[in-house]
Amino acid sequence: MEQLLSQIINGVQVGTIYALIALGYTMVYGIVKLINFAHGDLIMVGSYVAYLSIVHYQVPFPAAFLLAMLVCGSLGVLMDRIAYKPLRARPRLYALITAMGVSLFLEHGARNLPFIGPSFRRFPDVFPTQNYVLTGSVTVTNIQLFNVAVAVALMALLQYVIKYTRVGMAMRAASQDPDAARLMGINVDRVIATTFAIGGMLAGAAGVLLAVAYPRLSPYMGIVPGLKAFVAAVFGGIGSIPGAMVGGLIMGVVETLATAVYSQVAEGVFFVILIAVLLFRPAGLLGQPTVEKA
Amino acid sequence: MTLLELQGLSKSFGGLAAVRSASLEVNTGDLIGLIGPNGAGKTTVFNLISGFYTPTSGSIRFRGEEIGGLKAHQVANRGVARTFQNIRLFRELTILENVRIAHHPYAAYSLADSILHSRRYRDGERRLRAEALEYLATFGLQGRAETLAKNLPYGEQRRLEIARALSTRPSLLLLDEPAAGMNPQETVALMQLIEFIRERFELTIVLIEHQMRVVMGICQHILVMDFGEIIARGDPQEIQRNPRVIEAYLGQQAG
């Protein structure tokens, strides 16, 4: 029982990070119907930005955190501008394949930069680990608390922006009907750029949180969490923001529990659940069934 | 005063000419009917004016400025609004949100303003909200501001779409078959409403209608399109007597 509780705490920590990443996938998909396969690599970029600024420039951690978000947000916009926007009017497959190309470019680009790759880097300890005992042998670390708190705060902020601000309203409108949004005088290209910026910032934040929890950095470190977050987004219902949050959280908890029981099959378990959900709810847990427009 | 002027406007898709050398002038305050059989090119003209299509040739001048080839949001910001033949509301947004979404200069506070709830944000929002509620009241939708648009009955969705178009504060309103799918009584009520908003909001209106008699009642001036060309123009009496118009419509019935 106590072990179960500890594992759930671990799972929640990973899950909230997955949720942050999944939000980027789902928001971009919601508005341009593109699975941005390069999204996961922003995690890597984020953690390296924080790493380099802390280790080489002695930037304090909070500033490094914000810097990582800003760089990743800008990189998200740049990605769209250079690689995806020119292909907007083309069949969706073009942009999808381009996204894979962007992903490889980022990974191998990073690997070839002397101050990044190819060897692993260790993320510095930003604060000394402390354990708090909850009950019996169940403990929670200050890092876990920090990660979950930051992730939840970012998600709450996002939810506020989406629900109550003009930008958020424009994002929702543009994802429902871009043409009608244009008629309202909304610059849909700018809304799309904003979406990439927000998605990138969340991925950057996720990258730093991940590095704080698992301090081993490599140019390929974004691939696996990116893939899992993508699966979590599909599980929650791609295009649905609450879906991405719930999907990420469930993904993290299930994965951690499965690892604790039998680590060999851990990563398979979630996919089994994913397949089961998609069989009965093809649009995902919270997704809206869509009718393909001709 | 000329508000909108089309000159030799053409649009072709591949080899197919959807609009052929259309010319027309719309004066401020006009209520003009654009009629014609299915596939005559009426909606294409709207798509050209509102910036969804780029003209193949010809010019579109709005308030003396060439707007042909501008992007749709730029045209909208210059004061042209439209509705669609098939309703295109933001279905997952509330009714109030649908009429608050329009981009306005004084809603130009930053994201930081809105997160910090600055004074600029609160004032801007308060004005926008009051205005949005007025649009809803005009269209008899005031009691349901928080309902999702998709949950409205059909006739009210049509009205909401017009209210949403008005919320961009246009000077020119393009209505694409606003009465489609309505019964005769609803149609009459809608036409009266269109007359009313034209005066209340000082609008110039061009409306597409498929059925001739619907527009006869309210439009002083009617244009008839067939096969991409404007084949007749005039007041309702002239149009009803025009042999080319009769042919276009009877021809369609015979076929």
Coordinates of C-alpha atoms in Angstrom, one line a residue:
Chain A
M1 CA 0.0 0.0 0.0
E2 CA 2.8 2.4 1.0
Q3 CA 4.7 1.4 -2.1
L4 CA 1.7 2.0 -4.2
L5 CA 1.4 5.5 -2.8
S6 CA 5.1 6.2 -3.4
Q7 CA 4.8 5.1 -7.0
I8 CA 1.7 7.2 -7.6
I9 CA 3.6 10.2 -6.3
N10 CA 6.4 9.4 -8.8
G11 CA 3.8 8.9 -11.5
V12 CA 2.1 12.2 -10.9
Q13 CA 5.4 14.0 -11.2
V14 CA 6.2 12.4 -14.5
G15 CA 2.6 12.7 -15.6
T16 CA 2.4 16.4 -15.1
I17 CA 5.5 16.8 -17.2
Y18 CA 4.0 14.6 -19.9
A19 CA 0.9 16.7 -19.7
L20 CA 2.9 19.9 -20.4
I21 CA 4.4 18.3 -23.5
A22 CA 1.1 16.8 -24.6
L23 CA -0.5 20.3 -24.5
G24 CA 1.9 21.5 -27.3
Y25 CA 1.0 18.6 -29.5
T26 CA -2.7 19.0 -29.0
M27 CA -2.9 22.7 -29.3
V28 CA -1.0 22.7 -32.6
Y29 CA -3.0 19.8 -33.9
G30 CA -6.2 21.6 -32.9
I31 CA -5.5 24.6 -35.0
V32 CA -3.4 23.4 -38.0
K33 CA -4.1 19.7 -37.9
L34 CA -0.4 18.9 -37.8
I35 CA 1.3 16.4 -35.6
N36 CA 4.5 18.3 -34.9
F37 CA 7.0 15.5 -34.5
A38 CA 9.7 18.0 -33.7
H39 CA 7.8 19.1 -30.6
G40 CA 9.6 16.5 -28.4
D41 CA 13.0 17.9 -29.4
L42 CA 12.0 21.3 -27.9
I43 CA 12.3 19.5 -24.5
M44 CA 15.9 18.8 -25.2
V45 CA 16.5 22.4 -26.4
G46 CA 14.9 23.7 -23.2
S47 CA 17.0 21.6 -20.9
Y48 CA 20.2 22.5 -22.7
V49 CA 19.4 26.2 -22.6
A50 CA 18.9 26.0 -18.9
Y51 CA 22.0 23.8 -18.5
L52 CA 24.3 26.1 -20.5
S53 CA 23.0 29.3 -18.9
I54 CA 23.4 27.9 -15.4
V55 CA 26.7 26.1 -15.9
H56 CA 28.5 28.5 -18.2
Y57 CA 27.0 31.8 -17.4
Q58 CA 26.0 31.4 -13.7
V59 CA 22.4 32.5 -14.5
P60 CA 20.2 31.9 -11.5
F61 CA 17.8 29.0 -11.9
P62 CA 14.5 30.9 -12.2
A63 CA 16.0 33.1 -14.9
A64 CA 17.4 30.1 -16.7
F65 CA 14.0 28.5 -16.5
L66 CA 12.3 31.5 -18.1
L67 CA 15.1 31.7 -20.7
A68 CA 14.5 28.1 -21.7
M69 CA 10.8 28.8 -22.1
L70 CA 11.5 31.9 -24.2
V71 CA 14.0 30.2 -26.4
C72 CA 11.7 27.2 -27.0
G73 CA 8.7 29.4 -27.7
S74 CA 10.7 31.4 -30.3
L75 CA 12.0 28.2 -31.8
G76 CA 8.5 26.9 -32.1
V77 CA 7.5 30.0 -34.0
L78 CA 10.5 29.8 -36.1
M79 CA 9.8 26.1 -36.9
D80 CA 6.4 27.0 -38.1
R81 CA 7.5 30.0 -40.1
I82 CA 10.3 28.2 -41.9
A83 CA 9.1 24.7 -42.2
Y84 CA 5.3 24.4 -41.9
K85 CA 3.8 27.7 -43.0
P86 CA 4.9 27.4 -46.6
L87 CA 3.2 24.0 -46.7
R88 CA -0.1 25.1 -45.2
A89 CA -2.1 24.9 -48.4
R90 CA -0.6 21.5 -49.4
P91 CA -1.8 18.1 -48.3
R92 CA -1.2 17.5 -44.6
L93 CA 1.2 14.7 -45.2
Y94 CA 3.8 17.2 -46.6
A95 CA 4.0 19.0 -43.3
L96 CA 4.0 15.8 -41.3
I97 CA 7.0 14.5 -43.1
T98 CA 8.7 17.9 -42.8
A99 CA 8.1 17.7 -39.1
M100 CA 10.1 14.5 -39.0
G101 CA 12.8 16.3 -40.9
V102 CA 12.8 19.2 -38.4
S103 CA 13.0 16.7 -35.6
L104 CA 16.1 15.0 -37.1
F105 CA 17.6 18.4 -37.8
L106 CA 17.3 19.5 -34.2
E107 CA 18.6 16.3 -32.8
H108 CA 21.6 16.0 -35.0
G109 CA 22.2 19.7 -35.1
A110 CA 22.5 19.6 -31.3
R111 CA 24.7 16.6 -31.4
N112 CA 27.1 18.4 -33.7
L113 CA 27.4 21.5 -31.5
P114 CA 30.6 21.1 -29.5
F115 CA 29.1 22.6 -26.3
I116 CA 26.2 20.2 -26.4
G117 CA 26.8 16.7 -27.9
P118 CA 27.5 14.0 -28.4
S119 CA 28.3 12.9 -24.8
F120 CA 25.8 13.1 -21.9
R121 CA 25.8 16.2 -19.7
R122 CA 24.8 16.3 -16.1
F123 CA 22.2 18.9 -15.1
P124 CA 23.4 20.7 -12.0
D125 CA 21.6 20.3 -8.7
V126 CA 19.6 23.5 -8.5
F127 CA 18.6 22.9 -5.0
P128 CA 19.6 20.2 -2.5
T129 CA 17.2 17.3 -2.3
Q130 CA 15.1 17.1 0.8
N131 CA 12.8 14.3 1.8
Y132 CA 9.5 14.9 3.6
V133 CA 7.9 11.9 5.2
L134 CA 4.2 11.6 4.5
T135 CA 3.3 8.4 6.3
G136 CA 5.5 5.5 7.2
S137 CA 7.9 4.9 4.4
V138 CA 6.1 7.2 1.9
T139 CA 8.2 10.2 1.2
V140 CA 8.0 13.1 -1.2
T141 CA 11.0 15.1 -2.3
N142 CA 11.1 18.9 -2.6
I143 CA 12.0 18.3 -6.3
Q144 CA 8.8 16.4 -6.9
L145 CA 6.8 19.0 -5.1
F146 CA 8.5 21.8 -7.1
N147 CA 7.9 20.0 -10.4
V148 CA 4.3 19.3 -9.8
A149 CA 3.6 22.8 -8.5
V150 CA 5.3 24.5 -11.5
A151 CA 3.5 22.2 -14.0
V152 CA 0.1 22.7 -12.4
A153 CA 0.6 26.5 -12.2
L154 CA 1.6 26.6 -15.9
M155 CA -1.5 24.5 -16.9
A156 CA -3.7 26.7 -14.8
L157 CA -2.3 29.8 -16.5
L158 CA -2.8 28.2 -19.9
Q159 CA -6.4 27.4 -19.0
Y160 CA -7.0 31.0 -18.0
V161 CA -5.4 32.3 -21.2
I162 CA -7.5 30.0 -23.4
K163 CA -10.7 30.6 -21.6
Y164 CA -10.8 34.2 -20.7
T165 CA -8.4 36.2 -22.8
R166 CA -8.9 37.6 -26.3
V167 CA -6.0 35.6 -27.6
G168 CA -7.4 32.4 -26.2
M169 CA -10.8 33.2 -27.6
A170 CA -9.2 33.8 -31.0
M171 CA -7.3 30.4 -30.7
R172 CA -10.5 28.6 -30.0
A173 CA -12.4 30.3 -32.8
A174 CA -9.6 29.7 -35.3
S175 CA -9.4 26.0 -34.4
Q176 CA -13.1 25.6 -35.0
D177 CA -13.3 27.5 -38.2
P178 CA -10.3 29.4 -39.5
D179 CA -12.2 31.1 -42.4
A180 CA -14.9 32.4 -40.1
A181 CA -12.2 33.6 -37.7
R182 CA -10.6 35.6 -40.6
L183 CA -13.9 37.2 -41.2
M184 CA -13.9 38.5 -37.7
G185 CA -10.7 40.3 -38.5
I186 CA -8.6 37.8 -36.7
N187 CA -5.1 37.3 -38.2
V188 CA -5.1 33.5 -38.2
D189 CA -1.5 33.3 -39.1
R190 CA -0.6 35.2 -36.0
V191 CA -2.9 33.0 -33.9
I192 CA -1.1 30.0 -35.3
A193 CA 2.3 31.5 -34.4
T194 CA 1.0 32.2 -30.9
T195 CA 0.0 28.6 -30.6
F196 CA 3.4 27.4 -31.6
A197 CA 4.9 29.9 -29.1
I198 CA 2.8 28.7 -26.2
G199 CA 3.4 25.0 -27.1
G200 CA 7.1 25.7 -27.4
M201 CA 7.2 27.5 -24.0
L202 CA 5.5 24.6 -22.3
A203 CA 7.9 22.1 -23.9
G204 CA 10.8 24.3 -22.8
A205 CA 9.4 24.3 -19.2
A206 CA 8.9 20.5 -19.4
G207 CA 12.5 20.1 -20.5
V208 CA 13.8 22.0 -17.5
L209 CA 11.6 20.1 -15.1
L210 CA 12.6 16.8 -16.6
A211 CA 16.3 17.8 -16.3
V212 CA 15.7 18.7 -12.6
A213 CA 14.2 15.3 -11.9
Y214 CA 16.4 13.2 -14.2
P215 CA 19.6 15.2 -14.6
R216 CA 21.1 13.4 -17.6
L217 CA 21.0 15.4 -20.8
S218 CA 21.6 14.2 -24.3
P219 CA 20.6 15.4 -27.8
Y220 CA 18.1 12.6 -28.1
M221 CA 16.6 13.0 -24.7
G222 CA 13.4 14.5 -26.1
I223 CA 12.4 11.6 -28.3
V224 CA 11.0 9.2 -25.8
P225 CA 9.1 11.7 -23.5
G226 CA 7.9 13.4 -26.7
L227 CA 6.6 10.2 -28.1
K228 CA 4.9 9.3 -24.8
A229 CA 3.4 12.7 -24.6
F230 CA 2.1 12.4 -28.1
V231 CA 0.5 9.1 -27.2
A232 CA -0.9 10.7 -24.1
A233 CA -2.4 13.5 -26.3
V234 CA -4.0 10.9 -28.6
F235 CA -5.3 9.0 -25.5
G236 CA -6.8 12.1 -24.1
G237 CA -8.3 13.1 -27.4
I238 CA -6.0 15.0 -29.8
G239 CA -7.1 18.6 -30.1
S240 CA -8.6 18.7 -26.6
I241 CA -6.7 20.7 -24.0
P242 CA -8.2 19.0 -20.9
G243 CA -7.7 15.7 -22.7
A244 CA -3.9 16.4 -23.0
M245 CA -3.7 17.1 -19.3
V246 CA -5.6 14.1 -18.2
G247 CA -3.9 11.9 -20.8
G248 CA -0.5 13.0 -19.6
L249 CA -1.3 12.4 -16.0
I250 CA -2.7 8.9 -16.6
M251 CA 0.2 8.1 -18.8
G252 CA 2.7 9.0 -16.1
V253 CA 0.9 7.1 -13.3
V254 CA 0.3 4.0 -15.4
E255 CA 3.8 3.9 -16.7
T256 CA 5.3 4.3 -13.2
L257 CA 3.0 1.6 -11.7
A258 CA 3.7 -0.8 -14.5
T259 CA 7.4 -0.3 -14.1
A260 CA 7.2 -1.0 -10.4
V261 CA 5.4 -4.3 -11.1
Y262 CA 7.3 -5.6 -14.0
S263 CA 9.6 -3.2 -15.7
Q264 CA 10.0 -5.3 -18.9
V265 CA 6.5 -4.6 -20.1
A266 CA 6.1 -1.2 -18.5
E267 CA 6.0 0.8 -21.7
G268 CA 3.8 -1.7 -23.4
V269 CA 1.0 -1.4 -20.8
F270 CA 0.1 2.1 -21.7
F271 CA -0.2 1.2 -25.3
V272 CA -2.5 -1.6 -24.5
I273 CA -4.7 0.9 -22.6
L274 CA -4.4 3.3 -25.5
I275 CA -5.6 0.7 -28.0
A276 CA -8.5 -0.2 -25.7
V277 CA -9.6 3.4 -25.4
L278 CA -9.3 4.1 -29.1
L279 CA -11.3 0.9 -29.9
F280 CA -14.2 2.2 -27.8
R281 CA -13.7 6.0 -28.1
P282 CA -11.9 6.6 -31.4
A283 CA -11.7 10.3 -30.6
G284 CA -9.9 9.7 -27.4
L285 CA -11.0 10.1 -23.8
L286 CA -12.2 13.7 -24.0
G287 CA -11.9 14.3 -27.8
Q288 CA -14.8 15.5 -29.9
P289 CA -15.7 13.1 -32.7
T290 CA -15.0 15.0 -35.9
V291 CA -16.6 14.8 -39.3
E292 CA -13.9 15.0 -42.0
K293 CA -14.6 18.0 -44.2
A294 CA -14.2 17.5 -47.9
Chain B
M1 CA -21.3 58.1 -52.5
T2 CA -19.8 54.9 -53.9
L3 CA -18.8 52.5 -51.2
L4 CA -17.9 49.4 -53.3
E5 CA -17.0 49.3 -56.9
L6 CA -16.3 46.2 -58.9
Q7 CA -14.8 46.6 -62.3
G8 CA -14.3 43.9 -64.9
L9 CA -14.0 41.4 -62.0
S10 CA -13.2 37.8 -63.2
K11 CA -12.4 34.6 -61.4
S12 CA -11.6 31.3 -63.1
F13 CA -10.7 28.0 -61.6
G14 CA -8.5 26.1 -64.0
G15 CA -10.3 26.7 -67.3
L16 CA -13.7 27.4 -65.7
A17 CA -14.8 30.9 -65.4
A18 CA -16.9 31.3 -62.3
V19 CA -17.3 35.1 -62.6
R20 CA -16.9 36.9 -65.9
S21 CA -16.1 40.5 -66.1
A22 CA -18.6 41.6 -63.4
S23 CA -18.9 45.3 -62.8
L24 CA -21.1 47.0 -60.2
E25 CA -21.4 49.9 -57.9
V26 CA -22.8 50.0 -54.5
N27 CA -23.6 53.3 -52.9
T28 CA -23.6 53.9 -49.2
G29 CA -27.0 53.0 -47.7
D30 CA -28.0 50.7 -50.5
L31 CA -29.8 47.4 -50.0
I32 CA -29.0 45.4 -53.1
G33 CA -30.2 41.9 -54.0
L34 CA -27.9 39.6 -55.9
I35 CA -30.0 36.8 -57.4
G36 CA -29.6 34.1 -60.0
P37 CA -29.9 30.4 -60.5
N38 CA -27.6 27.9 -58.6
G39 CA -24.0 28.0 -59.8
A40 CA -24.4 31.5 -61.3
G41 CA -21.3 32.8 -59.4
K42 CA -23.0 34.8 -56.7
T43 CA -21.1 33.3 -53.8
T44 CA -17.9 33.5 -55.8
V45 CA -18.4 37.3 -56.0
F46 CA -18.8 37.4 -52.2
N47 CA -15.6 35.2 -51.8
L48 CA -13.8 37.7 -54.0
I49 CA -15.0 40.8 -52.1
S50 CA -14.3 39.3 -48.7
G51 CA -10.8 38.2 -49.6
F52 CA -11.2 34.4 -49.7
Y53 CA -10.3 34.4 -53.4
T54 CA -7.8 36.5 -55.3
P55 CA -9.3 37.9 -58.5
T56 CA -8.0 36.5 -61.8
S57 CA -8.5 40.0 -63.2
G58 CA -10.3 43.2 -62.5
S59 CA -10.5 45.4 -59.5
I60 CA -12.5 45.6 -56.2
R61 CA -12.5 49.1 -54.7
F62 CA -13.9 49.7 -51.2
R63 CA -14.0 53.3 -50.1
G64 CA -11.8 54.1 -53.0
E65 CA -9.1 51.6 -51.9
E66 CA -8.2 48.5 -53.9
I67 CA -8.9 45.5 -51.8
G68 CA -8.7 42.7 -54.4
G69 CA -6.0 40.3 -53.2
L70 CA -6.0 41.5 -49.6
K71 CA -6.2 38.8 -46.9
A72 CA -9.6 38.0 -45.5
H73 CA -8.8 39.5 -42.0
Q74 CA -7.5 42.7 -43.7
V75 CA -10.7 43.1 -45.6
A76 CA -12.7 42.4 -42.5
N77 CA -10.8 45.1 -40.6
R78 CA -11.6 47.6 -43.3
G79 CA -15.3 47.2 -42.7
V80 CA -16.6 44.3 -44.8
A81 CA -18.5 41.6 -43.0
R82 CA -20.3 38.6 -44.4
T83 CA -22.3 35.5 -43.5
F84 CA -22.2 32.1 -45.2
Q85 CA -24.8 30.1 -47.1
N86 CA -24.3 27.2 -44.8
I87 CA -24.0 28.5 -41.2
R88 CA -20.5 28.7 -39.9
L89 CA -20.7 29.7 -36.3
F90 CA -18.0 29.0 -33.7
R91 CA -20.1 26.0 -32.5
E92 CA -18.1 25.3 -29.3
L93 CA -18.1 28.9 -28.2
T94 CA -21.0 30.5 -26.3
I95 CA -23.3 32.9 -28.0
L96 CA -21.8 35.8 -26.2
E97 CA -18.3 34.8 -27.2
N98 CA -19.4 34.5 -30.8
V99 CA -20.3 38.2 -30.9
R100 CA -17.3 39.2 -28.7
I101 CA -14.6 37.6 -30.8
A102 CA -14.3 40.3 -33.4
H103 CA -11.0 42.1 -33.5
H104 CA -11.4 45.8 -32.4
P105 CA -8.8 48.5 -32.2
Y106 CA -9.7 49.3 -28.6
A107 CA -9.4 45.6 -27.6
A108 CA -5.8 46.1 -28.4
Y109 CA -4.6 45.6 -24.9
S110 CA -1.8 43.1 -24.5
L111 CA -1.9 39.6 -23.1
A112 CA -0.1 40.9 -20.1
D113 CA -2.9 43.5 -19.6
S114 CA -5.5 40.7 -19.6
I115 CA -3.6 38.5 -17.2
L116 CA -2.9 41.4 -14.8
H117 CA -6.5 42.7 -15.3
S118 CA -5.1 46.2 -16.0
R119 CA -7.5 49.1 -16.2
R120 CA -7.1 49.2 -20.0
Y121 CA -8.3 45.6 -20.1
R122 CA -11.2 46.1 -17.8
D123 CA -12.5 49.2 -19.6
G124 CA -12.0 47.6 -23.1
E125 CA -13.8 44.5 -22.0
R126 CA -16.7 46.3 -20.3
R127 CA -17.4 48.3 -23.5
L128 CA -17.1 45.2 -25.7
R129 CA -19.4 43.2 -23.5
A130 CA -22.1 45.9 -23.4
E131 CA -21.9 46.2 -27.1
A132 CA -22.1 42.5 -27.6
L133 CA -25.2 42.3 -25.4
E134 CA -26.8 45.0 -27.6
Y135 CA -26.2 42.9 -30.7
L136 CA -27.7 39.9 -29.0
A137 CA -30.7 42.0 -27.9
T138 CA -31.3 43.2 -31.4
F139 CA -31.5 39.6 -32.6
G140 CA -33.6 38.4 -29.7
L141 CA -30.8 36.3 -28.3
Q142 CA -30.2 38.2 -25.1
G143 CA -31.4 35.6 -22.6
R144 CA -29.1 32.9 -23.8
A145 CA -25.7 34.5 -23.8
E146 CA -24.0 31.6 -22.1
T147 CA -25.5 28.9 -24.3
L148 CA -23.1 27.2 -26.7
A149 CA -23.8 28.2 -30.3
K150 CA -24.3 24.6 -31.4
N151 CA -27.3 24.3 -29.1
L152 CA -29.3 27.0 -30.7
P153 CA -32.2 26.1 -33.0
Y154 CA -31.5 26.6 -36.7
G155 CA -33.3 29.9 -37.2
E156 CA -31.6 31.4 -34.2
Q157 CA -28.2 30.2 -35.5
R158 CA -28.9 32.1 -38.7
R159 CA -29.7 35.3 -36.7
L160 CA -26.6 34.8 -34.5
E161 CA -24.4 34.6 -37.6
I162 CA -25.7 38.0 -38.7
A163 CA -25.2 39.4 -35.2
R164 CA -21.7 38.1 -35.3
A165 CA -21.0 39.7 -38.6
L166 CA -22.3 43.0 -37.2
S167 CA -20.0 42.8 -34.2
T168 CA -17.1 43.6 -36.5
R169 CA -18.8 46.9 -37.1
P170 CA -18.9 46.7 -40.8
S171 CA -20.0 49.4 -43.2
L172 CA -20.8 46.8 -45.8
L173 CA -22.6 43.6 -44.9
L174 CA -22.7 40.7 -47.4
L175 CA -25.4 38.2 -46.6
D176 CA -25.3 34.9 -48.4
E177 CA -28.8 33.4 -48.6
P178 CA -29.8 34.5 -45.1
A179 CA -33.2 33.0 -45.5
A180 CA -32.0 29.6 -46.7
G181 CA -34.0 26.8 -45.0
M182 CA -36.6 29.2 -43.5
N183 CA -40.3 29.0 -43.9
P184 CA -42.2 31.9 -45.5
Q185 CA -43.1 33.5 -42.2
E186 CA -39.6 33.3 -40.8
T187 CA -38.3 34.7 -44.1
V188 CA -40.6 37.7 -43.9
A189 CA -39.5 38.3 -40.3
L190 CA -35.9 38.1 -41.3
M191 CA -36.3 40.5 -44.1
Q192 CA -37.9 43.0 -41.7
L193 CA -35.0 42.5 -39.4
I194 CA -32.5 43.2 -42.1
E195 CA -34.3 46.4 -43.0
F196 CA -34.1 47.3 -39.3
I197 CA -30.4 46.7 -38.8
R198 CA -29.6 48.5 -42.0
E199 CA -31.1 51.7 -40.5
R200 CA -30.0 51.0 -36.9
F201 CA -26.4 50.4 -37.7
E202 CA -26.2 52.5 -40.8
L203 CA -25.2 49.6 -43.1
T204 CA -24.9 49.0 -46.7
I205 CA -26.1 45.5 -47.5
V206 CA -25.7 43.2 -50.5
L207 CA -27.7 40.0 -50.1
I208 CA -27.7 36.9 -52.2
E209 CA -31.0 35.2 -52.6
H210 CA -31.9 32.2 -54.6
Q211 CA -35.6 32.9 -54.8
M212 CA -36.6 36.0 -56.6
R213 CA -39.7 36.9 -54.7
V214 CA -37.9 37.0 -51.4
V215 CA -35.7 40.0 -52.4
M216 CA -38.4 41.8 -54.4
G217 CA -40.0 43.0 -51.2
I218 CA -37.0 44.8 -49.6
C219 CA -34.4 45.5 -52.2
Q220 CA -34.6 48.7 -54.3
H221 CA -32.0 47.5 -56.6
I222 CA -31.5 44.0 -57.9
L223 CA -28.7 42.4 -59.9
V224 CA -29.2 39.1 -61.7
M225 CA -26.3 36.7 -62.4
D226 CA -26.3 33.7 -64.7
F227 CA -23.3 31.7 -65.8
G228 CA -20.8 34.0 -64.1
E229 CA -22.1 37.2 -65.7
I230 CA -24.4 40.0 -64.5
I231 CA -27.2 39.7 -67.0
A232 CA -29.6 42.3 -65.7
R233 CA -29.9 45.1 -63.1
G234 CA -32.7 47.4 -62.1
D235 CA -35.6 47.8 -59.7
P236 CA -37.8 44.8 -59.0
Q237 CA -40.4 45.7 -61.6
E238 CA -37.8 46.0 -64.4
I239 CA -36.2 42.7 -63.3
Q240 CA -39.5 40.9 -63.4
R241 CA -40.2 42.0 -66.9
N242 CA -36.7 41.4 -68.2
P243 CA -36.7 38.6 -70.8
R244 CA -33.2 37.4 -70.0
V245 CA -34.1 37.0 -66.4
I246 CA -37.2 35.1 -67.2
E247 CA -35.2 32.9 -69.5
A248 CA -32.5 32.2 -66.9
Y249 CA -35.1 31.2 -64.4
L250 CA -37.5 29.4 -66.7
G251 CA -34.6 27.7 -68.4
Q252 CA -33.6 26.3 -65.1
Q253 CA -37.1 25.0 -64.4
A254 CA -37.4 23.4 -67.8
G255 CA -34.0 21.7 -67.4

